[in-house]
Coordinates of N, CA and C in Angstrom, one line a residue:
X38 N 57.8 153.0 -9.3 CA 57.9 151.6 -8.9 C 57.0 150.8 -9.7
X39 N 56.2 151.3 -10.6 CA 55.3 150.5 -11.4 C 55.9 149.5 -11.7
X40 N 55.3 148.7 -11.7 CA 56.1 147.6 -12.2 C 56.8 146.8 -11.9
X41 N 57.5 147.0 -10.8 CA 58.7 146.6 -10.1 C 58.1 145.5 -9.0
X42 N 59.0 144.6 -8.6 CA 59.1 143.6 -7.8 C 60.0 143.4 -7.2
X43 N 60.2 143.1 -6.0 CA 61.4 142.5 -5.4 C 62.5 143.7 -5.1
X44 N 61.8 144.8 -4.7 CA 62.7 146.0 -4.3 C 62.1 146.6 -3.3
X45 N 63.4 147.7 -2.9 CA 62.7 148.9 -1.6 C 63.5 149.9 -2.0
X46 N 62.6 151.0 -1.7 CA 63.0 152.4 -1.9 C 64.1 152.3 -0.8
X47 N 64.8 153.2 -1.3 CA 66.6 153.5 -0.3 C 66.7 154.7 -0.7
X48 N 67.8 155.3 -0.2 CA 68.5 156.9 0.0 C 69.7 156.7 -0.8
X49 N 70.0 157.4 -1.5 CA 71.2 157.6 -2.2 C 71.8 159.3 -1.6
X50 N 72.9 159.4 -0.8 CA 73.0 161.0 -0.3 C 74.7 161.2 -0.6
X51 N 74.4 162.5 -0.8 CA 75.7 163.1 -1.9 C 76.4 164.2 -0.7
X52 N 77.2 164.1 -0.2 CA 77.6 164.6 1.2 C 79.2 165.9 0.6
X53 N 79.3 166.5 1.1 CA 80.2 167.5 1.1 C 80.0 168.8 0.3
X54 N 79.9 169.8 0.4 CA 79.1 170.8 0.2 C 77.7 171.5 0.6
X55 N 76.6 171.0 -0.7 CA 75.5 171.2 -0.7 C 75.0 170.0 -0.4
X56 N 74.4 169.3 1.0 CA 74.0 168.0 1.1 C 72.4 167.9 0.2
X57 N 72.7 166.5 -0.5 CA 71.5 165.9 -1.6 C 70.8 164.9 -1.4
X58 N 70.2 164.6 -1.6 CA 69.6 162.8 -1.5 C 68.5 162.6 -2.2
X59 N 68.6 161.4 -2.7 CA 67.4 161.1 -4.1 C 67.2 159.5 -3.2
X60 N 65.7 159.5 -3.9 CA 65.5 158.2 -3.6 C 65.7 157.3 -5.1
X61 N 65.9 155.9 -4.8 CA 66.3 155.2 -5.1 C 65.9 153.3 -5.2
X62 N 66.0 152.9 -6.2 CA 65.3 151.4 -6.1 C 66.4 150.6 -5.5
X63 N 66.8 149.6 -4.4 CA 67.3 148.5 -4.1 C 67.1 147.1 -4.3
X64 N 67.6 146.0 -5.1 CA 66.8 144.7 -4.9 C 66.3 144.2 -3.1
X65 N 65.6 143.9 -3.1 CA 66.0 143.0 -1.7 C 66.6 142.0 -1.6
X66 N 67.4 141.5 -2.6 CA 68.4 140.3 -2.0 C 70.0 141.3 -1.5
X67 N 69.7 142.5 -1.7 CA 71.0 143.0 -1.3 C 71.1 143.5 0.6
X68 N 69.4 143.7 0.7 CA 69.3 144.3 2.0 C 68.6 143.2 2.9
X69 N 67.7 142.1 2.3 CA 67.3 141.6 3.4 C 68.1 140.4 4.3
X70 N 67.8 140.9 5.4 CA 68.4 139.9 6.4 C 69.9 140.0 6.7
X71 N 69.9 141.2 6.5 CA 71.3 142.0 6.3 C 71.3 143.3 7.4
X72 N 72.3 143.7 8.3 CA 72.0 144.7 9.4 C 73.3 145.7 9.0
X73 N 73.0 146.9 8.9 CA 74.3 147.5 8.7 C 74.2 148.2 10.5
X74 N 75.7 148.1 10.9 CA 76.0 148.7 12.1 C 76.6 150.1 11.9
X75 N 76.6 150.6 13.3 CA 77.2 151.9 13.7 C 79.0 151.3 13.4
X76 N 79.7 152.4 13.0 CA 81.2 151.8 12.8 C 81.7 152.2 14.1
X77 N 82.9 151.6 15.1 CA 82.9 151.8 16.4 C 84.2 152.8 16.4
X78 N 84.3 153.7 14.9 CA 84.5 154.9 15.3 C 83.9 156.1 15.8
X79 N 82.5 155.9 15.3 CA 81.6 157.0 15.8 C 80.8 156.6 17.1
X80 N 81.6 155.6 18.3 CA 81.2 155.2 19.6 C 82.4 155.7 20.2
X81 N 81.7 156.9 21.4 CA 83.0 157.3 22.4 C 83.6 156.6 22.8
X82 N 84.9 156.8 23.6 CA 85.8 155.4 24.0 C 84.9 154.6 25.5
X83 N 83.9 155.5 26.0 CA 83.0 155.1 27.1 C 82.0 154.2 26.9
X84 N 81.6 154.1 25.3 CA 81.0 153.2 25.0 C 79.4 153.8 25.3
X85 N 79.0 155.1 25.7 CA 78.1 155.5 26.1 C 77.6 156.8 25.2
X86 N 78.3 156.8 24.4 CA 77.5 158.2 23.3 C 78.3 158.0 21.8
X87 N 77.8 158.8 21.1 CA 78.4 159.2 19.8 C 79.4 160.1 19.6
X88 N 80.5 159.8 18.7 CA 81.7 161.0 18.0 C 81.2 162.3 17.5
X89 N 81.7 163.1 17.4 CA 81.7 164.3 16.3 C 81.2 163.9 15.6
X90 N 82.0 162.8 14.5 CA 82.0 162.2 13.2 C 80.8 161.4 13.2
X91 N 79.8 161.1 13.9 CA 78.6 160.5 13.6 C 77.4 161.8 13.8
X92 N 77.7 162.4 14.6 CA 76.8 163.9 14.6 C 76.9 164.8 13.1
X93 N 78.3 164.9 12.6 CA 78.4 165.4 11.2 C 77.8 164.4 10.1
X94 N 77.9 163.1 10.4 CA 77.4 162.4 9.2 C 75.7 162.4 9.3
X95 N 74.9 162.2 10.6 CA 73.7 162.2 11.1 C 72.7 163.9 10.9
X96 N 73.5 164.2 11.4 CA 72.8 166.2 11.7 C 72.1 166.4 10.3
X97 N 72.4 165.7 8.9 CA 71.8 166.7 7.5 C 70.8 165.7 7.1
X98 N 70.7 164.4 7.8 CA 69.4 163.5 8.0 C 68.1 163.7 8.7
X99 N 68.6 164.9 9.8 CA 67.0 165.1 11.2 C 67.3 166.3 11.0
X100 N 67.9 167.4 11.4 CA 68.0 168.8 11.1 C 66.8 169.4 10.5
X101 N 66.3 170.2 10.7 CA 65.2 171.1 10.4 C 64.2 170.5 10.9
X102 N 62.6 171.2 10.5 CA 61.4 171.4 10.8 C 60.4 170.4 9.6
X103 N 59.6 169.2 10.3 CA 59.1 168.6 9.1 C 58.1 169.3 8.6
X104 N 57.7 169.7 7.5 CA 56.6 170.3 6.8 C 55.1 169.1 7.1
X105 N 54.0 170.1 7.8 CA 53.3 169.5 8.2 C 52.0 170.2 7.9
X106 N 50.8 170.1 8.3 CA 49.5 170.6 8.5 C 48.8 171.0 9.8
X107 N 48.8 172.1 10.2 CA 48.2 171.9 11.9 C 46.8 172.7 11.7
X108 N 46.1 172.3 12.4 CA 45.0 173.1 13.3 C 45.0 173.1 14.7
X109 N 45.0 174.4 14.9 CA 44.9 174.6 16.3 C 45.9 174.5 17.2
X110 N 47.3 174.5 16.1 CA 48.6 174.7 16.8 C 49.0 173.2 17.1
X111 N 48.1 172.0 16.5 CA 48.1 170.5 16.6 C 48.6 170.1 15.4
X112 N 49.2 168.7 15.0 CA 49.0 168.2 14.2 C 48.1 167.5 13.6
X113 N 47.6 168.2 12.4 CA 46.0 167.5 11.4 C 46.7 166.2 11.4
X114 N 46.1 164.6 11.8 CA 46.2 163.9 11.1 C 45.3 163.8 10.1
X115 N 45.3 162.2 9.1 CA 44.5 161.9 8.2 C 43.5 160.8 9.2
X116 N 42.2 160.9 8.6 CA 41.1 160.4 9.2 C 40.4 159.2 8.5
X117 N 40.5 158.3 8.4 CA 40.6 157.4 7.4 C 38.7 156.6 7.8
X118 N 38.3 156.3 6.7 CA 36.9 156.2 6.0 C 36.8 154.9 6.6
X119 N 35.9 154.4 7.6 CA 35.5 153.0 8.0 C 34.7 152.5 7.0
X120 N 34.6 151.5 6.3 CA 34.1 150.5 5.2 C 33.9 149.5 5.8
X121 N 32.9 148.6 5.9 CA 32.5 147.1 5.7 C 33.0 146.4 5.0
X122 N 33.7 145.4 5.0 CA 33.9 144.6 3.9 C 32.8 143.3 4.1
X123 N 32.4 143.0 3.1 CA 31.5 141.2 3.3 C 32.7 140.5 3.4
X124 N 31.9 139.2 3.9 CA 33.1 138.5 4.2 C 32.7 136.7 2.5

């Protein structure tokens, strides 16, 4: 992103087979103030849960174990350096 202005990283994901995903530069005049919705195929007819078809599109997004650091069977956070600044 050196260099760059007026963008946000986004997902580009390549679905059927081997699932892929690269990240990606966006302008922000394409995404801001812009909402993308659920399509109200993947809303049961109850109006109270999700389709198959949103579980297969969603599942290769959260699926697995995030790679992380623990001690003590905890998650290590980062511990971040208190500085003064003058005013």
């Amino acid at each position: 992103m050196a260099g760059k202005t007026d963008m946000m990283v986004g997902f580009s994901c390549k679905r059927g087979g081997q699932y892929s995903c690269e990240t990606v530069l966006v302008p922000l005049s394409d995404v801001a103030n812009a909402e993308k919705t659920v399509p109200d195929e993947w809303i049961n007819a109850e109006g109270n849960n999700v389709t198959k078809g949103f579980i297969d599109y969603a599942l290769p997004l959260i699926a697995g174990e995030p790679e992380r650091i623990t001690e003590n069977g905890l998650p290590r956070f980062s511990r971040l350096k208190k500085t003064t600044i003058s005013k």
